[in-house]
Coordinates of C-alpha atoms and ligand atoms in Angstrom, one line a residue:
Chain A
M253 CA 261.9 24.8 266.4
P254 CA 265.3 26.2 265.6
E255 CA 265.4 28.5 268.6
L256 CA 264.8 25.6 271.0
S257 CA 267.4 23.6 269.3
R258 CA 269.9 26.4 269.6
R259 CA 269.0 26.8 273.2
R260 CA 269.5 23.1 273.8
A261 CA 272.7 23.2 272.0
L262 CA 273.9 26.0 274.1
T263 CA 272.9 24.2 277.3
A264 CA 274.6 21.1 276.3
A265 CA 277.7 23.0 275.5
A266 CA 277.7 24.8 278.8
V267 CA 277.4 21.4 280.5
V268 CA 280.4 20.2 278.6
A269 CA 282.2 23.3 279.6
G270 CA 281.5 22.5 283.3
A271 CA 279.7 25.7 284.2
P272 CA 276.1 24.7 283.6
F273 CA 274.0 27.1 285.4
A274 CA 276.1 29.8 286.8
A275 CA 273.4 32.4 285.9
A276 CA 270.5 30.5 287.2
T277 CA 270.1 32.0 290.6
A278 CA 270.3 35.5 289.2
A279 CA 267.8 34.7 286.5
R280 CA 265.4 33.3 289.1
A281 CA 265.5 36.4 291.1
A282 CA 264.9 38.5 288.0
E283 CA 261.8 36.7 286.8
P284 CA 259.0 36.1 289.2
H285 CA 256.8 33.3 287.9
H286 CA 253.1 33.7 287.2
D287 CA 251.4 30.5 287.6
A288 CA 248.3 28.5 286.4
H289 CA 245.6 30.2 288.4
G290 CA 246.5 33.7 287.6
G291 CA 248.1 34.1 290.9
S292 CA 251.8 35.0 291.2
H293 CA 254.4 33.1 293.4
D294 CA 257.9 32.1 293.1
S295 CA 259.1 29.1 291.2
P296 CA 260.5 26.3 293.3
E297 CA 264.1 26.4 294.4
S298 CA 266.8 25.4 292.0
F299 CA 268.5 22.1 292.8
D300 CA 271.6 20.3 291.6
E301 CA 272.4 16.8 292.9
V302 CA 273.7 13.3 291.8
Y303 CA 270.8 10.8 292.2
R304 CA 271.6 7.2 291.6
G305 CA 274.6 8.1 289.7
R306 CA 273.1 10.7 287.5
R307 CA 273.2 14.4 287.7
I308 CA 269.8 16.0 288.1
Q309 CA 269.3 19.8 288.0
G310 CA 266.5 22.1 288.2
R311 CA 266.1 25.9 287.8
P312 CA 263.5 28.5 286.9
A313 CA 263.6 29.0 283.2
T314 CA 264.2 32.1 281.2
G315 CA 264.0 33.0 277.6
S316 CA 261.3 33.0 275.0
G317 CA 262.0 29.5 273.9
H318 CA 260.6 28.1 277.1
H319 CA 257.2 26.4 276.8
H320 CA 254.9 25.2 279.5
G321 CA 256.9 23.9 282.4
G322 CA 255.5 26.6 284.5
G323 CA 258.7 28.5 283.8
Y324 CA 260.9 25.8 285.3
A325 CA 263.5 23.6 283.5
V326 CA 264.8 20.2 284.7
Y327 CA 267.9 18.3 283.3
V328 CA 269.1 14.8 283.6
D329 CA 272.9 14.6 282.8
G330 CA 272.4 17.9 280.9
V331 CA 269.4 16.8 278.7
E332 CA 266.3 18.8 279.3
L333 CA 263.4 16.7 280.8
H334 CA 260.1 18.1 279.8
V335 CA 258.2 18.9 283.0
M336 CA 254.9 20.4 283.7
R337 CA 253.2 22.0 286.7
N338 CA 249.6 21.0 287.5
A339 CA 247.1 23.5 288.8
D340 CA 247.3 22.1 292.3
G341 CA 251.1 22.7 292.3
S342 CA 252.1 19.1 291.6
W343 CA 254.6 18.1 288.8
I344 CA 254.8 15.5 286.1
S345 CA 257.4 14.8 283.4
V346 CA 257.1 13.3 280.0
V347 CA 258.6 10.0 281.2
S348 CA 256.1 9.9 284.2
H349 CA 253.1 11.6 282.8
Y350 CA 250.2 10.2 284.7
A351 CA 251.6 10.2 288.1
P352 CA 252.0 13.7 289.8
V353 CA 254.7 14.3 292.5
S354 CA 255.1 17.2 294.8
T355 CA 258.2 18.9 293.5
P356 CA 260.3 19.2 290.3
R357 CA 263.1 17.4 292.1
A358 CA 260.7 14.5 292.9
A359 CA 259.9 14.5 289.1
A360 CA 263.6 14.4 288.2
R361 CA 264.2 11.5 290.6
A362 CA 261.1 9.7 289.3
A363 CA 262.5 10.2 285.8
V364 CA 265.9 8.6 286.8
D365 CA 264.1 5.7 288.4
E366 CA 262.1 5.2 285.2
L367 CA 265.1 5.5 282.9
Q368 CA 267.0 2.7 284.5
G369 CA 270.2 4.2 283.2
A370 CA 269.0 5.0 279.7
R371 CA 269.8 8.2 278.1
L372 CA 267.1 10.8 277.8
E373 CA 266.1 12.1 274.3
P374 CA 265.8 15.9 274.1
F375 CA 262.6 15.4 272.1
P376 CA 261.0 12.2 270.8
A377 CA 263.0 10.7 268.1
G378 CA 261.5 9.5 264.8
Chain B
M189 CA 228.5 -1.3 261.6
T190 CA 231.6 -1.6 263.9
V191 CA 231.0 -3.4 267.1
R192 CA 233.5 -2.9 269.9
K193 CA 233.9 -6.0 272.0
N194 CA 235.4 -6.8 275.5
Q195 CA 238.9 -8.2 274.8
A196 CA 238.2 -11.0 277.2
S197 CA 235.6 -12.4 274.8
L198 CA 237.5 -12.2 271.6
T199 CA 238.0 -15.4 269.6
S200 CA 241.5 -16.4 268.7
D201 CA 240.9 -15.5 265.2
E202 CA 239.8 -12.0 266.2
K203 CA 242.9 -11.6 268.3
R204 CA 245.1 -12.8 265.4
R205 CA 243.4 -10.3 263.0
F206 CA 243.6 -7.5 265.4
V207 CA 247.4 -8.0 266.1
A208 CA 248.1 -8.5 262.4
A209 CA 246.4 -5.2 261.5
V210 CA 248.3 -3.4 264.2
L211 CA 251.6 -4.9 263.0
E212 CA 250.9 -3.9 259.4
L213 CA 250.2 -0.1 260.6
K214 CA 253.5 -0.4 262.4
R215 CA 255.3 -1.8 259.3
N216 CA 254.0 0.9 256.9
G217 CA 254.7 3.7 259.2
R218 CA 251.2 4.8 260.0
Y219 CA 251.2 3.7 263.5
D220 CA 254.1 5.9 264.7
A221 CA 252.2 9.0 263.3
F222 CA 249.6 8.3 266.0
V223 CA 252.2 8.1 268.8
T224 CA 253.7 11.4 267.5
T225 CA 250.3 13.2 267.6
H226 CA 249.6 11.9 271.1
N227 CA 252.8 13.0 272.6
A228 CA 252.4 16.5 271.0
F229 CA 249.2 17.0 272.8
I230 CA 250.5 15.6 276.0
L231 CA 253.3 18.1 275.9
G232 CA 251.1 21.0 274.7
D233 CA 248.0 20.6 276.8
T234 CA 248.5 22.8 280.1
D235 CA 246.2 23.7 282.9
N236 CA 246.6 27.4 282.4
G237 CA 246.9 27.5 278.6
E238 CA 245.4 25.9 275.5
R239 CA 244.3 22.3 276.4
T240 CA 242.5 19.9 274.1
G241 CA 243.6 16.3 274.4
H242 CA 244.1 16.0 278.1
R243 CA 243.2 17.8 281.4
S244 CA 240.2 19.4 279.8
P245 CA 236.6 18.7 279.0
S246 CA 237.6 17.6 275.5
F247 CA 239.6 14.7 276.9
L248 CA 236.8 12.4 276.1
P249 CA 235.7 13.5 272.6
W250 CA 239.4 14.1 271.6
H251 CA 240.3 10.5 272.5
R252 CA 237.0 9.3 270.9
R253 CA 238.1 10.9 267.6
F254 CA 241.7 9.8 268.0
L255 CA 240.5 6.2 268.4
L256 CA 238.1 6.4 265.5
E257 CA 241.1 7.5 263.2
F258 CA 243.1 4.6 264.5
E259 CA 240.2 2.1 264.1
R260 CA 239.6 3.3 260.6
A261 CA 243.4 2.8 259.9
L262 CA 243.1 -0.8 261.2
Q263 CA 240.0 -1.3 259.0
S264 CA 241.9 -0.2 256.0
V265 CA 244.1 -3.2 256.6
D266 CA 241.4 -5.6 257.6
A267 CA 237.8 -4.6 257.4
S268 CA 236.7 -7.1 260.0
V269 CA 238.8 -5.6 262.8
S270 CA 237.4 -3.3 265.5
L271 CA 238.9 -1.9 268.7
P272 CA 238.4 -4.1 271.6
Y273 CA 238.2 -2.6 275.1
W274 CA 239.9 -3.7 278.3
D275 CA 237.6 -3.5 281.4
W276 CA 240.4 -3.3 283.8
S277 CA 238.1 -3.3 286.8
A278 CA 237.2 -6.9 285.9
D279 CA 240.5 -8.2 284.2
R280 CA 242.7 -6.8 286.8
S281 CA 245.6 -9.3 287.0
P282 CA 248.9 -9.7 285.1
R283 CA 247.6 -13.2 284.5
S284 CA 244.6 -12.0 282.5
S285 CA 244.4 -13.5 279.0
L286 CA 245.0 -9.9 277.7
W287 CA 248.6 -10.4 278.5
A288 CA 249.0 -13.9 277.0
P289 CA 251.5 -14.4 274.2
D290 CA 248.8 -14.9 271.7
F291 CA 247.6 -11.3 272.3
L292 CA 249.5 -8.5 273.8
G293 CA 252.2 -10.4 275.6
G294 CA 253.1 -10.1 279.3
S295 CA 254.9 -7.8 281.7
G296 CA 258.6 -6.7 281.3
R297 CA 261.5 -8.6 282.8
S298 CA 262.7 -7.0 286.0
R299 CA 266.3 -6.1 284.8
D300 CA 265.2 -3.5 282.1
G301 CA 261.4 -3.8 281.8
Q302 CA 261.6 -5.5 278.4
V303 CA 258.6 -7.4 277.2
M304 CA 259.9 -10.8 276.2
D305 CA 256.9 -12.6 274.8
G306 CA 254.0 -12.0 272.4
P307 CA 253.9 -10.2 269.0
F308 CA 255.1 -6.9 270.3
A309 CA 258.2 -8.1 272.1
A310 CA 261.4 -6.6 270.7
S311 CA 262.7 -10.1 270.1
A312 CA 259.9 -10.7 267.6
G313 CA 261.4 -8.0 265.4
A314 CA 258.2 -6.2 264.4
W315 CA 257.8 -3.6 267.1
P316 CA 260.6 -1.1 267.2
I317 CA 260.0 1.9 269.5
N318 CA 260.9 4.8 267.1
V319 CA 258.9 7.7 268.7
R320 CA 260.5 7.7 272.1
V321 CA 261.5 9.9 275.0
D322 CA 264.7 8.0 275.9
G323 CA 267.2 5.8 274.2
R324 CA 265.4 2.5 274.7
T325 CA 263.9 1.0 271.5
Y326 CA 262.0 -1.9 273.0
L327 CA 258.5 -2.2 274.4
R328 CA 258.6 -2.1 278.2
R329 CA 256.1 -2.8 281.0
A330 CA 255.9 -3.3 284.6
L331 CA 252.5 -4.5 285.3
G332 CA 251.4 -3.6 288.8
A333 CA 254.8 -2.1 289.9
G334 CA 254.0 1.6 289.7
V335 CA 250.8 1.2 291.6
R336 CA 249.6 -2.1 293.0
E337 CA 245.8 -2.1 292.1
L338 CA 243.8 -1.3 289.2
P339 CA 240.5 0.6 289.9
T340 CA 237.7 -1.5 291.3
R341 CA 234.2 -1.7 289.9
S342 CA 232.9 0.3 292.9
E343 CA 235.4 3.0 292.3
V344 CA 234.3 3.1 288.6
D345 CA 230.7 3.3 289.9
S346 CA 231.5 6.2 292.2
V347 CA 232.7 8.2 289.3
L348 CA 229.9 7.2 287.0
A349 CA 227.5 8.5 289.7
M350 CA 228.8 12.2 289.2
A351 CA 226.0 13.9 287.4
T352 CA 228.0 17.0 286.2
Y353 CA 230.2 16.4 283.1
D354 CA 232.9 18.9 283.9
M355 CA 233.3 22.1 285.9
A356 CA 235.5 25.3 286.0
P357 CA 238.3 25.8 285.9
W358 CA 238.0 23.0 283.2
N359 CA 241.5 21.5 283.9
S360 CA 243.2 19.0 286.3
A361 CA 241.8 20.8 289.3
S362 CA 238.2 20.4 288.3
D363 CA 235.5 18.5 290.1
G364 CA 233.0 16.5 288.1
F365 CA 232.8 13.4 286.1
R366 CA 235.5 14.1 283.4
N367 CA 238.3 14.9 285.7
H368 CA 237.6 12.0 288.1
L369 CA 237.5 9.7 285.1
E370 CA 240.7 11.1 283.7
G371 CA 242.1 10.7 287.2
W372 CA 243.8 14.0 288.2
R373 CA 241.3 14.1 291.2
G374 CA 239.7 11.5 293.4
V375 CA 239.9 7.8 293.2
N376 CA 241.8 8.0 289.9
L377 CA 240.7 5.9 287.1
H378 CA 242.3 6.6 283.6
N379 CA 245.8 7.9 284.9
R380 CA 246.2 5.1 287.3
V381 CA 245.7 2.5 284.6
H382 CA 248.6 4.0 282.7
V383 CA 250.7 3.9 285.8
W384 CA 249.7 0.3 286.5
V385 CA 250.9 -0.9 283.1
G386 CA 254.1 1.0 283.3
G387 CA 256.9 1.2 280.7
Q388 CA 256.0 3.5 277.7
M389 CA 252.3 3.5 278.9
G390 CA 253.4 5.8 281.8
T391 CA 255.0 8.4 279.4
G392 CA 253.8 10.9 276.8
V393 CA 254.4 8.2 274.1
S394 CA 252.0 5.8 275.6
P395 CA 250.4 4.7 272.4
N396 CA 253.7 2.9 271.8
D397 CA 252.0 0.1 273.8
P398 CA 249.0 -1.4 271.9
V399 CA 247.2 -1.6 275.1
F400 CA 246.7 2.1 275.0
W401 CA 243.8 1.6 272.5
L402 CA 242.1 -1.0 274.6
H403 CA 242.5 1.2 277.8
H404 CA 241.0 4.2 276.0
A405 CA 238.3 2.1 274.3
Y406 CA 237.1 1.2 277.8
I407 CA 237.3 4.9 279.1
D408 CA 235.2 5.7 276.0
K409 CA 232.7 3.1 277.0
L410 CA 232.5 4.5 280.5
W411 CA 231.6 7.8 278.9
A412 CA 228.8 6.1 277.1
Q413 CA 227.7 4.4 280.2
W414 CA 227.7 7.8 282.1
Q415 CA 225.6 9.4 279.4
R416 CA 223.0 6.5 279.8
R417 CA 222.9 7.1 283.5
H418 CA 222.6 10.9 283.3
P419 CA 220.5 11.6 280.1
G420 CA 219.8 15.1 281.4
S421 CA 223.6 15.9 281.6
A422 CA 225.3 17.7 278.8
Y423 CA 228.9 18.2 277.7
L424 CA 230.2 21.4 279.2
P425 CA 231.2 24.2 278.7
G426 CA 228.6 25.4 276.3
G427 CA 230.5 28.3 274.9
G428 CA 232.8 31.2 275.2
T429 CA 235.5 29.5 277.3
P430 CA 239.2 30.7 276.5
D431 CA 241.7 27.9 275.9
V432 CA 239.0 25.2 276.3
V433 CA 237.1 23.4 273.5
D434 CA 233.4 24.4 274.0
L435 CA 230.5 22.1 272.8
H436 CA 230.5 23.5 269.2
E437 CA 234.0 24.5 268.7
T438 CA 236.2 22.3 266.5
M439 CA 239.2 20.4 267.9
K440 CA 242.7 20.3 266.9
P441 CA 244.3 18.6 265.0
W442 CA 241.4 17.8 262.8
N443 CA 239.7 21.1 262.9
D444 CA 236.5 19.7 261.4
T445 CA 234.7 18.0 264.4
A446 CA 233.4 19.5 267.6
P447 CA 232.5 17.7 270.8
A448 CA 228.9 17.9 269.8
D449 CA 229.6 15.7 266.7
L450 CA 231.0 13.0 268.9
L451 CA 228.6 12.8 271.8
D452 CA 226.7 9.9 270.2
H453 CA 229.0 7.0 269.6
T454 CA 226.3 5.0 267.8
A455 CA 226.9 7.1 264.8
Y456 CA 230.2 5.4 264.5
Y457 CA 230.1 2.1 266.4
T458 CA 228.2 0.1 269.1
F459 CA 229.4 -2.0 271.9
D460 CA 228.9 -5.7 272.3
A461 CA 226.8 -4.8 275.5
L462 CA 226.8 -1.3 276.9
D463 CA 225.9 -2.4 280.5
A464 CA 227.3 -5.9 280.5
D465 CA 230.2 -5.2 282.6
R466 CA 227.9 -3.9 285.3
P467 CA 227.2 -6.3 288.2
A468 CA 223.7 -6.8 289.6
R469 CA 222.3 -3.5 290.4
A470 CA 221.3 -4.7 293.9
V471 CA 225.0 -4.6 294.8
A472 CA 225.3 -1.0 294.1
G473 CA 222.1 -0.4 296.2
Ligands
CU575 CU1 245.9 10.7 275.8
CU576 CU1 245.4 7.8 278.4

């Protein structure tokens, strides 16, 4: 998926540049999210915090490269964490796939707990 | 004919042969292809889009076929090997023989979750975690940490009692047997076991832990038990459902088998005893 790689590369570059998601809020306002049940409601709020020594961020996602996170992207230290929204509104991530939590921020925190300091791989290696 | 046995009743020779066959698939690279396939479906299956391996009616036939592929791979190494199953409602302790050093090895150490004994410990040198979602290359577990208790037999029975296979909207919000067995709703059977084991078993690359196969072999057996209890209940949906695998529709990634072809496990294998793990019927009333 070259497009995805390019987007990830740009994201990583932006984090390095120290201005990761300046456009996030504007993007969110511009793109209302259509959810699982065919209903339409807003994505969860963006967030940006340091949790247990690691920067976790979340924001409504834009762009054609984005897959099935329900239009929402989560990052741990600038690396995208694959998240998914369940039909009941709960969230899971690829590192905690069988234990739904209530918000994408909770999924990000659960991922940091699970990682125990390890770096996230953008996609499975190998 | 392949006979799938309860892991608790395997002889030491059967355990040794199973482990050796798994390690050989790992060594020759075939094992990791299963992990990659599983993670691709975990990431791709969504409640509002195409869904095949998980959170959908085909969760059960998809994993049945996936396990068949793995079992055939094992048998290409050692024809005497079959997949054992883990009845976690009975063998529900980290002290179970399943987790002994002569079989799967035990829980991870507290510092980093690393499994330190058994044939799949990183220190044994034969089990690198290559298909992964983070930087850690060693097998991890945290038995009983993510959730304290494995499902009980009465919880299993409450799900087996559900007469309808699956229901619209055919996803993680569904009522019915499939979704309660999968665990997105209700007492939570399958999902909870992944969480109880922890480590890679809690992630999209869960087949990195060999217990994945024993867990799913038991989920598969519960499907067979459910069929016995509800002979009049069919796989659903029967046809014409967008994004969902209908009874006669073929499944990715194989594209040559439909759920209808997988409903009868006896075409492929039998179990040591299909109702053996069921306690006296009088208990259930
Ligand atoms: Cu699976
Ligand atoms: Cu599973």
